[in-house]
PDB file of C-alpha atoms in Angstrom:
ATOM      1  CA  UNK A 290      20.236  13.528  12.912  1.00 42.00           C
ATOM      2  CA  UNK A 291      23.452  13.089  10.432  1.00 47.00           C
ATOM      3  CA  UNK A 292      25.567  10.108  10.484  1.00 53.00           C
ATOM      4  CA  UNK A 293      28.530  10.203  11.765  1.00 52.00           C
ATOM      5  CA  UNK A 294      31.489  10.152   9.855  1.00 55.00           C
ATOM      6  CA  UNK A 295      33.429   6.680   9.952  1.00 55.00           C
ATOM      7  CA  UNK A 296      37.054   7.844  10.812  1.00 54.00           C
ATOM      8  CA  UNK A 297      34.947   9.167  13.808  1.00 53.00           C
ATOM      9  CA  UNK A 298      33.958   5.747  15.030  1.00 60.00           C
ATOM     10  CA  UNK A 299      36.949   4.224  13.636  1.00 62.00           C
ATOM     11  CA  UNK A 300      38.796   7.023  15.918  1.00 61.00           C
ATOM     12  CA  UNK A 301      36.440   6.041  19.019  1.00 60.00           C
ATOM     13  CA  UNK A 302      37.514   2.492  18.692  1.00 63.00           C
ATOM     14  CA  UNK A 303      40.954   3.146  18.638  1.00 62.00           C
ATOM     15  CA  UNK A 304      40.815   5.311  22.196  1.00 57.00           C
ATOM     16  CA  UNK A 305      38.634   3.484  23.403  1.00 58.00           C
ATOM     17  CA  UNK A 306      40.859  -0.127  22.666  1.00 60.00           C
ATOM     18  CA  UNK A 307      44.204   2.445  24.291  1.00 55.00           C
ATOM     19  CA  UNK A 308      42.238   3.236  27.262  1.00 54.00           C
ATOM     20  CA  UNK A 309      42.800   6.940  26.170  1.00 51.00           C
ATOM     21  CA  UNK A 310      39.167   7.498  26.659  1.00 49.00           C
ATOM     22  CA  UNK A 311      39.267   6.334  31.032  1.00 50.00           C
ATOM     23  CA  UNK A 312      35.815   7.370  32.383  1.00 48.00           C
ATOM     24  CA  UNK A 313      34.176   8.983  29.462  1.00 55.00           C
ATOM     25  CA  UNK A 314      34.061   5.185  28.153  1.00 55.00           C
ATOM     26  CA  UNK A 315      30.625   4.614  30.365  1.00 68.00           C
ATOM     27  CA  UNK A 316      29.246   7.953  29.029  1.00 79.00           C
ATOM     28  CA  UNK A 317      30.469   6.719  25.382  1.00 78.00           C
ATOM     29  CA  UNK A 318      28.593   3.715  25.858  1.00 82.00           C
ATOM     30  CA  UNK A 319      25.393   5.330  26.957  1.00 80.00           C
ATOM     31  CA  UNK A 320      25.995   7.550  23.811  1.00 83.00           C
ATOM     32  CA  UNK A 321      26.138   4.521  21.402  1.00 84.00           C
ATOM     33  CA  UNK A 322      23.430   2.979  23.265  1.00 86.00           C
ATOM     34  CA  UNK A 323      21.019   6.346  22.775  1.00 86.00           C
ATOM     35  CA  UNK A 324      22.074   6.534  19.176  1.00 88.00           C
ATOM     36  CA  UNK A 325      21.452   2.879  18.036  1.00 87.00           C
ATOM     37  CA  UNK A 326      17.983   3.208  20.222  1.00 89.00           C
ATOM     38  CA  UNK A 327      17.168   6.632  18.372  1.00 90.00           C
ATOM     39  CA  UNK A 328      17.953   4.945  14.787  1.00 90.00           C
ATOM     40  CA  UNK A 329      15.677   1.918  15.903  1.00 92.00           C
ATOM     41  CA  UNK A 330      13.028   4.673  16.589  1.00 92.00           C
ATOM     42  CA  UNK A 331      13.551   6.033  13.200  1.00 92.00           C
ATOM     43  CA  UNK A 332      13.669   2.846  11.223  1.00 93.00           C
ATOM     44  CA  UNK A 333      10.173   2.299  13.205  1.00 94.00           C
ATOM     45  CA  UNK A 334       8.905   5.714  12.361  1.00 94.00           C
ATOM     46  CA  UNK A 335       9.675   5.089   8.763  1.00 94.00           C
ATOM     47  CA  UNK A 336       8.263   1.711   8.232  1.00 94.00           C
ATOM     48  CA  UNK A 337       4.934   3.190  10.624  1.00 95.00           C
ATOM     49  CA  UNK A 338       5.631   6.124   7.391  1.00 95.00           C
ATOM     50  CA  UNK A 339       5.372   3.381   4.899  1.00 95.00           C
ATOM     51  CA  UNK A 340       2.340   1.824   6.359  1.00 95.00           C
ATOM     52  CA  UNK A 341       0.951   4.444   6.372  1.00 96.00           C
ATOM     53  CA  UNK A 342       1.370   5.430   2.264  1.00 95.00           C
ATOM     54  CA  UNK A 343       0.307   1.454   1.970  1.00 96.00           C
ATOM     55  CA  UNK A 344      -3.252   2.181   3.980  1.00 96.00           C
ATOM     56  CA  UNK A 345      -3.471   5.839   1.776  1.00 96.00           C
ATOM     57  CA  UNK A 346      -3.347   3.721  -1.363  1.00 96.00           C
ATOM     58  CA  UNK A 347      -5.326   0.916  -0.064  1.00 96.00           C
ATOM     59  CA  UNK A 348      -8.628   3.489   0.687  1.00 94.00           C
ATOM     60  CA  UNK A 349      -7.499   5.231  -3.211  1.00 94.00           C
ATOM     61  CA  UNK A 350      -7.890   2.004  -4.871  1.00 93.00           C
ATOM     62  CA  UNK A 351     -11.951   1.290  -2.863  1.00 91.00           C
ATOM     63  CA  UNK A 352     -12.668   4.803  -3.623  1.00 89.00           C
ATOM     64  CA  UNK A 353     -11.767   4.630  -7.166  1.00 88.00           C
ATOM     65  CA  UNK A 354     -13.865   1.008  -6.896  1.00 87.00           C
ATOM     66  CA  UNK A 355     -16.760   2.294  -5.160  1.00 86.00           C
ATOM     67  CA  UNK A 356     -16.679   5.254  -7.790  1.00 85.00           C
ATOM     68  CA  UNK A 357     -16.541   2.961 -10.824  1.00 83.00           C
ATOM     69  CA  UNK A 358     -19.381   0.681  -9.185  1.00 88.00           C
ATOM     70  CA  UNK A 359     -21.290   3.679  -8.712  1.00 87.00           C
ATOM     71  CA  UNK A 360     -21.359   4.911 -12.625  1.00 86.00           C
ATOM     72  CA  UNK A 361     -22.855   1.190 -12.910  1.00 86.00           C
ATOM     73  CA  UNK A 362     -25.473   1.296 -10.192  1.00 89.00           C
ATOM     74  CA  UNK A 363     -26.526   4.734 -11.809  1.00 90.00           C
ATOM     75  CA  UNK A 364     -27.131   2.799 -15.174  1.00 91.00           C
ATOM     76  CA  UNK A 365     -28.704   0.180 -13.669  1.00 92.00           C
ATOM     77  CA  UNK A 366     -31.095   2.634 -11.923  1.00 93.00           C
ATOM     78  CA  UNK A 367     -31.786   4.533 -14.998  1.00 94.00           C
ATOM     79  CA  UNK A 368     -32.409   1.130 -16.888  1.00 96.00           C
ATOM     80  CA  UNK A 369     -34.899   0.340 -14.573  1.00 96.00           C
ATOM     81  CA  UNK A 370     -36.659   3.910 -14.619  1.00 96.00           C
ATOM     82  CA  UNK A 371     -36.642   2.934 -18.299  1.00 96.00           C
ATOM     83  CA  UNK A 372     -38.305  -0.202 -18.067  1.00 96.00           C
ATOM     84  CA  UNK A 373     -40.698   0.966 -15.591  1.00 95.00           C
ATOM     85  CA  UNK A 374     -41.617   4.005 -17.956  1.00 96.00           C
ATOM     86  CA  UNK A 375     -41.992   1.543 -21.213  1.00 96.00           C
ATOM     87  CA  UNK A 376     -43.446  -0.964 -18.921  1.00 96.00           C
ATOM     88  CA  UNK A 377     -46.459   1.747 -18.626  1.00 96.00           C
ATOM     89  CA  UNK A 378     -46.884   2.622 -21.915  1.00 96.00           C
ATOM     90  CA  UNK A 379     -47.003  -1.254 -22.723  1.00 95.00           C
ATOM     91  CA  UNK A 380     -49.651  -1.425 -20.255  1.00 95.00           C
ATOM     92  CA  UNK A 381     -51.876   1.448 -22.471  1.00 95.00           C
ATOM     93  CA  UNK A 382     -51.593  -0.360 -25.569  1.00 95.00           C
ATOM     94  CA  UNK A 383     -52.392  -3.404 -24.429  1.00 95.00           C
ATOM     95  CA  UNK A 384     -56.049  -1.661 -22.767  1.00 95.00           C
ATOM     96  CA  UNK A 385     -56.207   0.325 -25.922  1.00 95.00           C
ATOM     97  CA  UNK A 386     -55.454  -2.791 -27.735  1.00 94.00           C
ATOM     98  CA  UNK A 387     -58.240  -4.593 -25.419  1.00 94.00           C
ATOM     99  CA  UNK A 388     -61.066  -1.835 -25.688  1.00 94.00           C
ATOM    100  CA  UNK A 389     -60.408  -1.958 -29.742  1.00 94.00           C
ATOM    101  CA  UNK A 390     -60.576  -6.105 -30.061  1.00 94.00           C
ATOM    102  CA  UNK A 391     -64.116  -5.750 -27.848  1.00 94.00           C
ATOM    103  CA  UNK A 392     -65.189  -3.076 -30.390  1.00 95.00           C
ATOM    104  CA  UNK A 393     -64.715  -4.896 -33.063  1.00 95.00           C
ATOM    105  CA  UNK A 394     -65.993  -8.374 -31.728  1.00 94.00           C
ATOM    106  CA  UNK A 395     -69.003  -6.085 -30.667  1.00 94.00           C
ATOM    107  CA  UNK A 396     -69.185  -4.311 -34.131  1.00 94.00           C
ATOM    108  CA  UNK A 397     -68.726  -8.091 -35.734  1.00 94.00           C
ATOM    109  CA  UNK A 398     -71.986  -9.734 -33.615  1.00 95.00           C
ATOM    110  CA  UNK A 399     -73.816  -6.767 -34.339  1.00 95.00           C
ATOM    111  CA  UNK A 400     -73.270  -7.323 -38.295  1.00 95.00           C
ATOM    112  CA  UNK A 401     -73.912 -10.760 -38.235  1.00 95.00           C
ATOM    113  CA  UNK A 402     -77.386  -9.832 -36.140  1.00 94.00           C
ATOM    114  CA  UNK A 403     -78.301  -7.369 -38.540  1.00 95.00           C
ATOM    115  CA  UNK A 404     -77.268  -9.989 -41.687  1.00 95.00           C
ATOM    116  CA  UNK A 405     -79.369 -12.707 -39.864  1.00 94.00           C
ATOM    117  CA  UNK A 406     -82.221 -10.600 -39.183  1.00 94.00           C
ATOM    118  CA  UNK A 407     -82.334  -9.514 -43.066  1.00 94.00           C
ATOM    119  CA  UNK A 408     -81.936 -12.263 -44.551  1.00 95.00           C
ATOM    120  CA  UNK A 409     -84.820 -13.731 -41.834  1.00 93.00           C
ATOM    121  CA  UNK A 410     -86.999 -10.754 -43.588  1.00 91.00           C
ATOM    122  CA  UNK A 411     -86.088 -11.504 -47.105  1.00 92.00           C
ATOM    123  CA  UNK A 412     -87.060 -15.012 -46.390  1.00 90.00           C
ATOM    124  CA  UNK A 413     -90.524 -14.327 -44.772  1.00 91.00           C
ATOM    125  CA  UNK A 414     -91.254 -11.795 -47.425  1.00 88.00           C
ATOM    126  CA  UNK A 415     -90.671 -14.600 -50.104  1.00 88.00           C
ATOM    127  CA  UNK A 416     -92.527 -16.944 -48.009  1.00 88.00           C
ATOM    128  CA  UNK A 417     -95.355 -14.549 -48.028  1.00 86.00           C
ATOM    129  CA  UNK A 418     -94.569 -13.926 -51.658  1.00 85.00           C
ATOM    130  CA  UNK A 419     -94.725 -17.434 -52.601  1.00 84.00           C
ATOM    131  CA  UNK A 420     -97.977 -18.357 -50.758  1.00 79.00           C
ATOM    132  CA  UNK A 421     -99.713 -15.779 -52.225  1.00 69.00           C
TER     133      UNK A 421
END
């Protein structure tokens, strides 16, 4: 609805202060009354507007959060699919690493058993030597 011009009002007043207008004055008043309560109803519809565009930007803003805390949870994932992976393969080497130190502990007794048991035989055959 336009605005109405102000030498329209101003034109109002002046009939309406000269009597000029007689009965039309209640339906005048009624008028102005309808008018003001329609602007009140569009000053309400634009601030509800306005609201509105505040709540719109409101949910932007958590989505563009939510979306920047999800590229974060995604690397955190994958670092932990990492970790689990390398966490594996640690666990490998250390069993390889495990089976290879009992080898060579075994491998090491076994040595030292066969040094002992030859140098045992070297000295019994010089015993025998010697007492001969």
């Amino acid at each position: 609805m336009s605005a109405r011009e102000p030498w329209f009002e101003d034109e109002e007043a002046r009939m309406e202060k000269e009597g000029l207008l007689g009965g039309r004055q209640s339906t005048l008043q009624h008028r102005r009354q309808v008018r003001g309560d329609i602007l009140r109803k569009h000053e309400q519809i634009d601030d509800i507007s306005r609201s509105i565009t505040d709540v719109q930007e409101i949910f932007q803003d958590f989505a563009s959060l939510v979306k920047g805390q999800q590229i974060a949870i995604d690397d955190i994932e994958s670092n932990i699919q990492d970790t689990k992976e390398k966490t594996e393969e640690a666990l490998k080497e250390v069993v390889t690493a495990s089976d290879y130190s009992r080898r060579r502990r075994n491998a090491l007794c076994y040595t030292l058993f066969f040094v002992l048991l030859v140098t045992a035989g070297v000295g019994i055959f010089a015993y025998e030597l010697s007492s001969v």
